[in-house]
Amino acid sequence: KNEVEQSPQNLTAQEGEFITINCSYSVGISALHWLQQHPGGGIVSLFMLSSGKKKHGRLIATINIQEKHSSLHITASHPRDSAVYICASPPTGANSKLTFGKGITLSVRP
Amino acid sequence: NAGVMQNPRHLVRRRGQEARLRCSPVKGHSHVYWYRQLPEEGLKFMVYLQKENIIDESGMPKERFSAEFPKEGPSILRIQQVVRGDSAAYFCASSPSDRGNSPLHFGNGTRLTVT
């Protein structure tokens, strides 16, 4: 059974800080998804990555397949980055078997 | 291109009523997934459908819940005789393929409140 663990559970940062959110999974995967959910809002897919690193604006996602670990970095954080960040992995290589982490609640103070 | 459209955004039902949640996938996507998010909990898989077929419903309660994805029209998640424990956010996602490296597009969800 695939388990997806995220840390820390809650995170508070000051505007401008560099933020790192971690995700560990127990079963080898084909790709890992990072999702963002604003309070009461929908879910936005930020990244899907299977190796190395991806960058989009101030967001950077990295993955280490051997260590079964991924990180999401936010540079120059802003209050609008305040949201829940969820990682999810499909252990059997099928999206229908996605296992989700519980999510990290990030609050960025101005 | 429109993303995944879910409606209604909010739905209030009394105990015992029926709830119908709709999901229109991204144009061209034939794979639809439904997830439930209970308060303070993570997303849980409910059902996976392709056009006109239920492929995997292992995450869906066997009673009162049903899902369909007809040849024409949106996918429907139907909850009969709702109970308070059904109150949750229900999200739909679509993908062009079920492969794990295929992108997933999520909708804004339907927040169901059972009074």
PDB file of C-alpha atoms in Angstrom:
ATOM      1  CA  LYS A   1       0.000   0.000   0.000  1.00  0.00           C
ATOM      2  CA  ASN A   2       1.372   3.380  -0.995  1.00  0.00           C
ATOM      3  CA  GLU A   3       1.668   5.955   1.741  1.00  0.00           C
ATOM      4  CA  VAL A   4       2.243   9.610   1.058  1.00  0.00           C
ATOM      5  CA  GLU A   5       3.562  11.741   3.877  1.00  0.00           C
ATOM      6  CA  GLN A   6       3.893  15.496   3.851  1.00  0.00           C
ATOM      7  CA  SER A   7       5.776  17.738   6.206  1.00  0.00           C
ATOM      8  CA  PRO A   8       5.438  20.049   7.966  1.00  0.00           C
ATOM      9  CA  GLN A   9       1.658  19.870   8.536  1.00  0.00           C
ATOM     10  CA  ASN A  10       1.245  23.596   8.936  1.00  0.00           C
ATOM     11  CA  LEU A  11       3.626  26.299   7.941  1.00  0.00           C
ATOM     12  CA  THR A  12       3.665  30.015   8.567  1.00  0.00           C
ATOM     13  CA  ALA A  13       6.102  32.294   6.789  1.00  0.00           C
ATOM     14  CA  GLN A  14       6.804  35.972   6.383  1.00  0.00           C
ATOM     15  CA  GLU A  15       6.346  37.544   2.988  1.00  0.00           C
ATOM     16  CA  GLY A  16       9.517  37.242   0.959  1.00  0.00           C
ATOM     17  CA  GLU A  17      10.803  34.103   2.654  1.00  0.00           C
ATOM     18  CA  PHE A  18      11.970  30.994   0.803  1.00  0.00           C
ATOM     19  CA  ILE A  19       9.642  28.098   1.588  1.00  0.00           C
ATOM     20  CA  THR A  20      10.145  24.353   1.243  1.00  0.00           C
ATOM     21  CA  ILE A  21       7.395  21.755   1.493  1.00  0.00           C
ATOM     22  CA  ASN A  22       8.311  18.083   1.548  1.00  0.00           C
ATOM     23  CA  CYS A  23       6.628  14.918   0.329  1.00  0.00           C
ATOM     24  CA  SER A  24       7.679  11.298   0.828  1.00  0.00           C
ATOM     25  CA  TYR A  25       6.058   8.248  -0.681  1.00  0.00           C
ATOM     26  CA  SER A  26       6.588   4.563  -0.052  1.00  0.00           C
ATOM     27  CA  VAL A  27       6.015   2.892  -3.429  1.00  0.00           C
ATOM     28  CA  GLY A  28       7.894   3.550  -6.653  1.00  0.00           C
ATOM     29  CA  ILE A  29       5.936   5.777  -9.000  1.00  0.00           C
ATOM     30  CA  SER A  30       5.838   6.962 -12.580  1.00  0.00           C
ATOM     31  CA  ALA A  31       5.138  10.587 -11.711  1.00  0.00           C
ATOM     32  CA  LEU A  32       4.300  12.778  -8.751  1.00  0.00           C
ATOM     33  CA  HIS A  33       1.705  15.539  -8.733  1.00  0.00           C
ATOM     34  CA  TRP A  34       1.800  18.773  -6.759  1.00  0.00           C
ATOM     35  CA  LEU A  35      -1.576  20.434  -6.282  1.00  0.00           C
ATOM     36  CA  GLN A  36      -2.676  23.748  -4.782  1.00  0.00           C
ATOM     37  CA  GLN A  37      -5.989  24.425  -3.078  1.00  0.00           C
ATOM     38  CA  HIS A  38      -7.023  27.863  -1.847  1.00  0.00           C
ATOM     39  CA  PRO A  39      -9.498  28.017   1.066  1.00  0.00           C
ATOM     40  CA  GLY A  40     -12.937  27.095  -0.224  1.00  0.00           C
ATOM     41  CA  GLY A  41     -11.538  26.941  -3.706  1.00  0.00           C
ATOM     42  CA  GLY A  42     -10.826  24.475  -6.422  1.00  0.00           C
ATOM     43  CA  ILE A  43      -7.730  22.403  -6.971  1.00  0.00           C
ATOM     44  CA  VAL A  44      -5.040  23.525  -9.345  1.00  0.00           C
ATOM     45  CA  SER A  45      -2.400  21.196 -10.683  1.00  0.00           C
ATOM     46  CA  LEU A  46       0.982  22.874 -10.227  1.00  0.00           C
ATOM     47  CA  PHE A  47       3.418  20.229 -11.399  1.00  0.00           C
ATOM     48  CA  MET A  48       3.638  16.684 -12.574  1.00  0.00           C
ATOM     49  CA  LEU A  49       7.178  15.371 -12.534  1.00  0.00           C
ATOM     50  CA  SER A  50       8.901  12.042 -12.812  1.00  0.00           C
ATOM     51  CA  SER A  51      12.526  13.114 -12.514  1.00  0.00           C
ATOM     52  CA  GLY A  52      14.775  16.053 -11.821  1.00  0.00           C
ATOM     53  CA  LYS A  53      13.348  19.504 -11.429  1.00  0.00           C
ATOM     54  CA  LYS A  54      10.630  21.715 -12.887  1.00  0.00           C
ATOM     55  CA  LYS A  55      10.187  25.457 -12.526  1.00  0.00           C
ATOM     56  CA  HIS A  56       7.173  27.681 -13.077  1.00  0.00           C
ATOM     57  CA  GLY A  57       7.480  31.280 -12.034  1.00  0.00           C
ATOM     58  CA  ARG A  58       8.425  31.377  -8.350  1.00  0.00           C
ATOM     59  CA  LEU A  59       7.657  27.695  -7.866  1.00  0.00           C
ATOM     60  CA  ILE A  60      10.226  24.925  -8.177  1.00  0.00           C
ATOM     61  CA  ALA A  61       9.525  21.216  -7.760  1.00  0.00           C
ATOM     62  CA  THR A  62      12.201  18.572  -7.394  1.00  0.00           C
ATOM     63  CA  ILE A  63      12.038  14.815  -7.098  1.00  0.00           C
ATOM     64  CA  ASN A  64      14.513  12.134  -6.041  1.00  0.00           C
ATOM     65  CA  ILE A  65      13.220   8.817  -7.316  1.00  0.00           C
ATOM     66  CA  GLN A  66      15.793   6.731  -5.423  1.00  0.00           C
ATOM     67  CA  GLU A  67      14.924   8.354  -2.100  1.00  0.00           C
ATOM     68  CA  LYS A  68      11.198   8.517  -2.913  1.00  0.00           C
ATOM     69  CA  HIS A  69      11.085  12.164  -1.960  1.00  0.00           C
ATOM     70  CA  SER A  70       9.906  15.359  -3.572  1.00  0.00           C
ATOM     71  CA  SER A  71      10.070  18.999  -2.536  1.00  0.00           C
ATOM     72  CA  LEU A  72       8.133  22.070  -3.558  1.00  0.00           C
ATOM     73  CA  HIS A  73       9.970  25.368  -3.162  1.00  0.00           C
ATOM     74  CA  ILE A  74       8.439  28.815  -3.230  1.00  0.00           C
ATOM     75  CA  THR A  75      10.819  31.706  -3.729  1.00  0.00           C
ATOM     76  CA  ALA A  76       9.994  35.277  -2.650  1.00  0.00           C
ATOM     77  CA  SER A  77       6.772  34.093  -1.009  1.00  0.00           C
ATOM     78  CA  HIS A  78       3.684  36.287  -1.133  1.00  0.00           C
ATOM     79  CA  PRO A  79       0.429  36.260   0.872  1.00  0.00           C
ATOM     80  CA  ARG A  80      -1.396  35.005  -2.238  1.00  0.00           C
ATOM     81  CA  ASP A  81       0.675  31.818  -1.937  1.00  0.00           C
ATOM     82  CA  SER A  82      -1.335  31.017   1.193  1.00  0.00           C
ATOM     83  CA  ALA A  83      -3.086  27.750   0.372  1.00  0.00           C
ATOM     84  CA  VAL A  84      -3.025  24.027   0.982  1.00  0.00           C
ATOM     85  CA  TYR A  85      -0.345  22.198  -1.002  1.00  0.00           C
ATOM     86  CA  ILE A  86      -1.014  18.540  -1.728  1.00  0.00           C
ATOM     87  CA  CYS A  87       1.244  15.944  -3.261  1.00  0.00           C
ATOM     88  CA  ALA A  88      -0.105  12.803  -4.856  1.00  0.00           C
ATOM     89  CA  SER A  89       1.492   9.737  -6.379  1.00  0.00           C
ATOM     90  CA  PRO A  90       0.107   6.944  -8.584  1.00  0.00           C
ATOM     91  CA  PRO A  91       1.934   3.857  -7.232  1.00  0.00           C
ATOM     92  CA  THR A  92       0.775   1.530  -9.978  1.00  0.00           C
ATOM     93  CA  GLY A  93       1.392   3.987 -12.754  1.00  0.00           C
ATOM     94  CA  ALA A  94      -2.294   4.747 -13.140  1.00  0.00           C
ATOM     95  CA  ASN A  95      -4.001   8.003 -12.251  1.00  0.00           C
ATOM     96  CA  SER A  96      -6.971   6.002 -11.004  1.00  0.00           C
ATOM     97  CA  LYS A  97      -4.818   4.786  -8.137  1.00  0.00           C
ATOM     98  CA  LEU A  98      -3.561   8.187  -7.010  1.00  0.00           C
ATOM     99  CA  THR A  99      -2.723   8.359  -3.323  1.00  0.00           C
ATOM    100  CA  PHE A 100      -2.917  11.844  -1.834  1.00  0.00           C
ATOM    101  CA  GLY A 101      -1.028  13.356   1.051  1.00  0.00           C
ATOM    102  CA  LYS A 102      -3.060  15.206   3.667  1.00  0.00           C
ATOM    103  CA  GLY A 103      -1.732  18.522   2.474  1.00  0.00           C
ATOM    104  CA  ILE A 104       0.290  21.287   4.046  1.00  0.00           C
ATOM    105  CA  THR A 105      -1.479  24.481   5.059  1.00  0.00           C
ATOM    106  CA  LEU A 106       0.767  27.408   4.213  1.00  0.00           C
ATOM    107  CA  SER A 107       0.110  30.875   5.552  1.00  0.00           C
ATOM    108  CA  VAL A 108       2.263  33.746   4.316  1.00  0.00           C
ATOM    109  CA  ARG A 109       2.017  36.907   6.409  1.00  0.00           C
ATOM    110  CA  PRO A 110       2.505  40.331   4.849  1.00  0.00           C
TER     111      PRO A 110
ATOM    112  CA  ASN B   1     -10.264  25.760 -23.802  1.00  0.00           C
ATOM    113  CA  ALA B   2     -12.500  25.445 -20.813  1.00  0.00           C
ATOM    114  CA  GLY B   3     -11.178  23.445 -17.898  1.00  0.00           C
ATOM    115  CA  VAL B   4     -13.143  20.944 -15.873  1.00  0.00           C
ATOM    116  CA  MET B   5     -16.536  22.427 -15.043  1.00  0.00           C
ATOM    117  CA  GLN B   6     -18.415  21.302 -11.980  1.00  0.00           C
ATOM    118  CA  ASN B   7     -21.854  22.380 -10.912  1.00  0.00           C
ATOM    119  CA  PRO B   8     -23.413  23.333  -8.730  1.00  0.00           C
ATOM    120  CA  ARG B   9     -20.660  25.003  -6.756  1.00  0.00           C
ATOM    121  CA  HIS B  10     -22.652  24.678  -3.544  1.00  0.00           C
ATOM    122  CA  LEU B  11     -25.520  22.317  -2.856  1.00  0.00           C
ATOM    123  CA  VAL B  12     -27.672  22.125   0.233  1.00  0.00           C
ATOM    124  CA  ARG B  13     -29.884  19.112   0.779  1.00  0.00           C
ATOM    125  CA  ARG B  14     -32.028  17.902   3.643  1.00  0.00           C
ATOM    126  CA  ARG B  15     -31.491  14.427   4.976  1.00  0.00           C
ATOM    127  CA  GLY B  16     -33.197  11.883   2.759  1.00  0.00           C
ATOM    128  CA  GLN B  17     -33.084  13.974  -0.410  1.00  0.00           C
ATOM    129  CA  GLU B  18     -31.065  13.219  -3.505  1.00  0.00           C
ATOM    130  CA  ALA B  19     -27.947  15.087  -4.583  1.00  0.00           C
ATOM    131  CA  ARG B  20     -26.788  15.237  -8.195  1.00  0.00           C
ATOM    132  CA  LEU B  21     -23.320  16.547  -8.924  1.00  0.00           C
ATOM    133  CA  ARG B  22     -22.226  17.273 -12.466  1.00  0.00           C
ATOM    134  CA  CYS B  23     -18.813  17.293 -14.042  1.00  0.00           C
ATOM    135  CA  SER B  24     -17.928  18.288 -17.586  1.00  0.00           C
ATOM    136  CA  PRO B  25     -14.365  17.203 -18.385  1.00  0.00           C
ATOM    137  CA  VAL B  26     -11.862  19.069 -20.470  1.00  0.00           C
ATOM    138  CA  LYS B  27     -12.828  18.767 -24.134  1.00  0.00           C
ATOM    139  CA  GLY B  28     -11.294  15.620 -25.539  1.00  0.00           C
ATOM    140  CA  HIS B  29     -10.693  13.982 -22.157  1.00  0.00           C
ATOM    141  CA  SER B  30     -12.398  10.625 -21.852  1.00  0.00           C
ATOM    142  CA  HIS B  31     -11.179   9.694 -18.354  1.00  0.00           C
ATOM    143  CA  VAL B  32     -13.030  11.115 -15.366  1.00  0.00           C
ATOM    144  CA  TYR B  33     -12.297  10.668 -11.677  1.00  0.00           C
ATOM    145  CA  TRP B  34     -14.394  11.633  -8.661  1.00  0.00           C
ATOM    146  CA  TYR B  35     -12.877  12.378  -5.265  1.00  0.00           C
ATOM    147  CA  ARG B  36     -14.337  13.276  -1.899  1.00  0.00           C
ATOM    148  CA  GLN B  37     -12.730  15.616   0.585  1.00  0.00           C
ATOM    149  CA  LEU B  38     -14.118  15.472   4.096  1.00  0.00           C
ATOM    150  CA  PRO B  39     -13.474  18.404   6.444  1.00  0.00           C
ATOM    151  CA  GLU B  40      -9.905  18.328   7.756  1.00  0.00           C
ATOM    152  CA  GLU B  41      -9.118  15.238   5.666  1.00  0.00           C
ATOM    153  CA  GLY B  42      -7.314  14.581   2.431  1.00  0.00           C
ATOM    154  CA  LEU B  43      -8.759  13.714  -0.935  1.00  0.00           C
ATOM    155  CA  LYS B  44     -10.088  10.186  -1.285  1.00  0.00           C
ATOM    156  CA  PHE B  45     -10.686   8.397  -4.565  1.00  0.00           C
ATOM    157  CA  MET B  46     -14.278   7.397  -5.247  1.00  0.00           C
ATOM    158  CA  VAL B  47     -14.741   6.275  -8.829  1.00  0.00           C
ATOM    159  CA  TYR B  48     -13.031   6.232 -12.211  1.00  0.00           C
ATOM    160  CA  LEU B  49     -15.044   6.301 -15.411  1.00  0.00           C
ATOM    161  CA  GLN B  50     -14.460   6.312 -19.108  1.00  0.00           C
ATOM    162  CA  LYS B  51     -17.161   7.177 -21.601  1.00  0.00           C
ATOM    163  CA  GLU B  52     -20.188   4.981 -20.812  1.00  0.00           C
ATOM    164  CA  ASN B  53     -18.161   2.696 -18.528  1.00  0.00           C
ATOM    165  CA  ILE B  54     -17.365   2.502 -14.846  1.00  0.00           C
ATOM    166  CA  ILE B  55     -13.808   1.244 -14.655  1.00  0.00           C
ATOM    167  CA  ASP B  56     -13.138   1.333 -10.918  1.00  0.00           C
ATOM    168  CA  GLU B  57     -15.673   2.149  -8.222  1.00  0.00           C
ATOM    169  CA  SER B  58     -13.722   0.685  -5.329  1.00  0.00           C
ATOM    170  CA  GLY B  59     -13.714   3.963  -3.409  1.00  0.00           C
ATOM    171  CA  MET B  60     -17.429   4.577  -3.634  1.00  0.00           C
ATOM    172  CA  PRO B  61     -19.871   3.380  -0.951  1.00  0.00           C
ATOM    173  CA  LYS B  62     -21.904   0.498  -2.331  1.00  0.00           C
ATOM    174  CA  GLU B  63     -25.211   1.909  -1.183  1.00  0.00           C
ATOM    175  CA  ARG B  64     -26.801   5.228  -2.129  1.00  0.00           C
ATOM    176  CA  PHE B  65     -23.919   6.321  -4.375  1.00  0.00           C
ATOM    177  CA  SER B  66     -23.783   5.900  -8.136  1.00  0.00           C
ATOM    178  CA  ALA B  67     -21.891   7.479 -10.999  1.00  0.00           C
ATOM    179  CA  GLU B  68     -22.224   7.628 -14.735  1.00  0.00           C
ATOM    180  CA  PHE B  69     -20.446   9.159 -17.693  1.00  0.00           C
ATOM    181  CA  PRO B  70     -22.807   8.949 -20.655  1.00  0.00           C
ATOM    182  CA  LYS B  71     -21.837   9.162 -24.285  1.00  0.00           C
ATOM    183  CA  GLU B  72     -23.269  12.660 -24.415  1.00  0.00           C
ATOM    184  CA  GLY B  73     -23.264  15.103 -21.540  1.00  0.00           C
ATOM    185  CA  PRO B  74     -21.458  15.463 -18.248  1.00  0.00           C
ATOM    186  CA  SER B  75     -20.484  12.840 -15.731  1.00  0.00           C
ATOM    187  CA  ILE B  76     -22.953  12.614 -12.849  1.00  0.00           C
ATOM    188  CA  LEU B  77     -22.313  11.595  -9.266  1.00  0.00           C
ATOM    189  CA  ARG B  78     -25.605  10.769  -7.613  1.00  0.00           C
ATOM    190  CA  ILE B  79     -26.171  10.388  -3.901  1.00  0.00           C
ATOM    191  CA  GLN B  80     -29.549   9.088  -2.843  1.00  0.00           C
ATOM    192  CA  GLN B  81     -31.101   9.587   0.594  1.00  0.00           C
ATOM    193  CA  VAL B  82     -28.292  11.832   1.754  1.00  0.00           C
ATOM    194  CA  VAL B  83     -27.140  11.768   5.374  1.00  0.00           C
ATOM    195  CA  ARG B  84     -25.157  14.339   7.352  1.00  0.00           C
ATOM    196  CA  GLY B  85     -21.990  12.301   6.880  1.00  0.00           C
ATOM    197  CA  ASP B  86     -22.199  12.938   3.136  1.00  0.00           C
ATOM    198  CA  SER B  87     -21.410  16.609   3.728  1.00  0.00           C
ATOM    199  CA  ALA B  88     -18.102  17.156   1.980  1.00  0.00           C
ATOM    200  CA  ALA B  89     -16.450  18.704  -1.030  1.00  0.00           C
ATOM    201  CA  TYR B  90     -16.646  16.533  -4.121  1.00  0.00           C
ATOM    202  CA  PHE B  91     -14.041  17.077  -6.805  1.00  0.00           C
ATOM    203  CA  CYS B  92     -13.919  15.827 -10.333  1.00  0.00           C
ATOM    204  CA  ALA B  93     -10.786  15.513 -12.437  1.00  0.00           C
ATOM    205  CA  SER B  94     -10.257  14.561 -16.052  1.00  0.00           C
ATOM    206  CA  SER B  95      -7.339  13.286 -18.052  1.00  0.00           C
ATOM    207  CA  PRO B  96      -6.651  12.228 -21.628  1.00  0.00           C
ATOM    208  CA  SER B  97      -5.275   8.924 -20.320  1.00  0.00           C
ATOM    209  CA  ASP B  98      -5.158   6.890 -17.108  1.00  0.00           C
ATOM    210  CA  ARG B  99      -1.375   6.630 -17.296  1.00  0.00           C
ATOM    211  CA  GLY B 100       0.282   7.911 -14.149  1.00  0.00           C
ATOM    212  CA  ASN B 101       2.306  10.443 -16.108  1.00  0.00           C
ATOM    213  CA  SER B 102      -0.758  11.893 -17.778  1.00  0.00           C
ATOM    214  CA  PRO B 103      -1.804  15.361 -16.578  1.00  0.00           C
ATOM    215  CA  LEU B 104      -4.847  15.697 -14.359  1.00  0.00           C
ATOM    216  CA  HIS B 105      -7.180  18.672 -14.532  1.00  0.00           C
ATOM    217  CA  PHE B 106      -9.385  19.351 -11.530  1.00  0.00           C
ATOM    218  CA  GLY B 107     -12.645  21.207 -11.230  1.00  0.00           C
ATOM    219  CA  ASN B 108     -13.585  23.735  -8.556  1.00  0.00           C
ATOM    220  CA  GLY B 109     -15.596  21.156  -6.672  1.00  0.00           C
ATOM    221  CA  THR B 110     -19.146  20.930  -5.355  1.00  0.00           C
ATOM    222  CA  ARG B 111     -19.588  21.606  -1.664  1.00  0.00           C
ATOM    223  CA  LEU B 112     -22.462  19.507  -0.405  1.00  0.00           C
ATOM    224  CA  THR B 113     -24.091  20.399   2.881  1.00  0.00           C
ATOM    225  CA  VAL B 114     -26.689  18.067   4.335  1.00  0.00           C
ATOM    226  CA  THR B 115     -28.950  19.660   6.929  1.00  0.00           C
TER     227      THR B 115
END
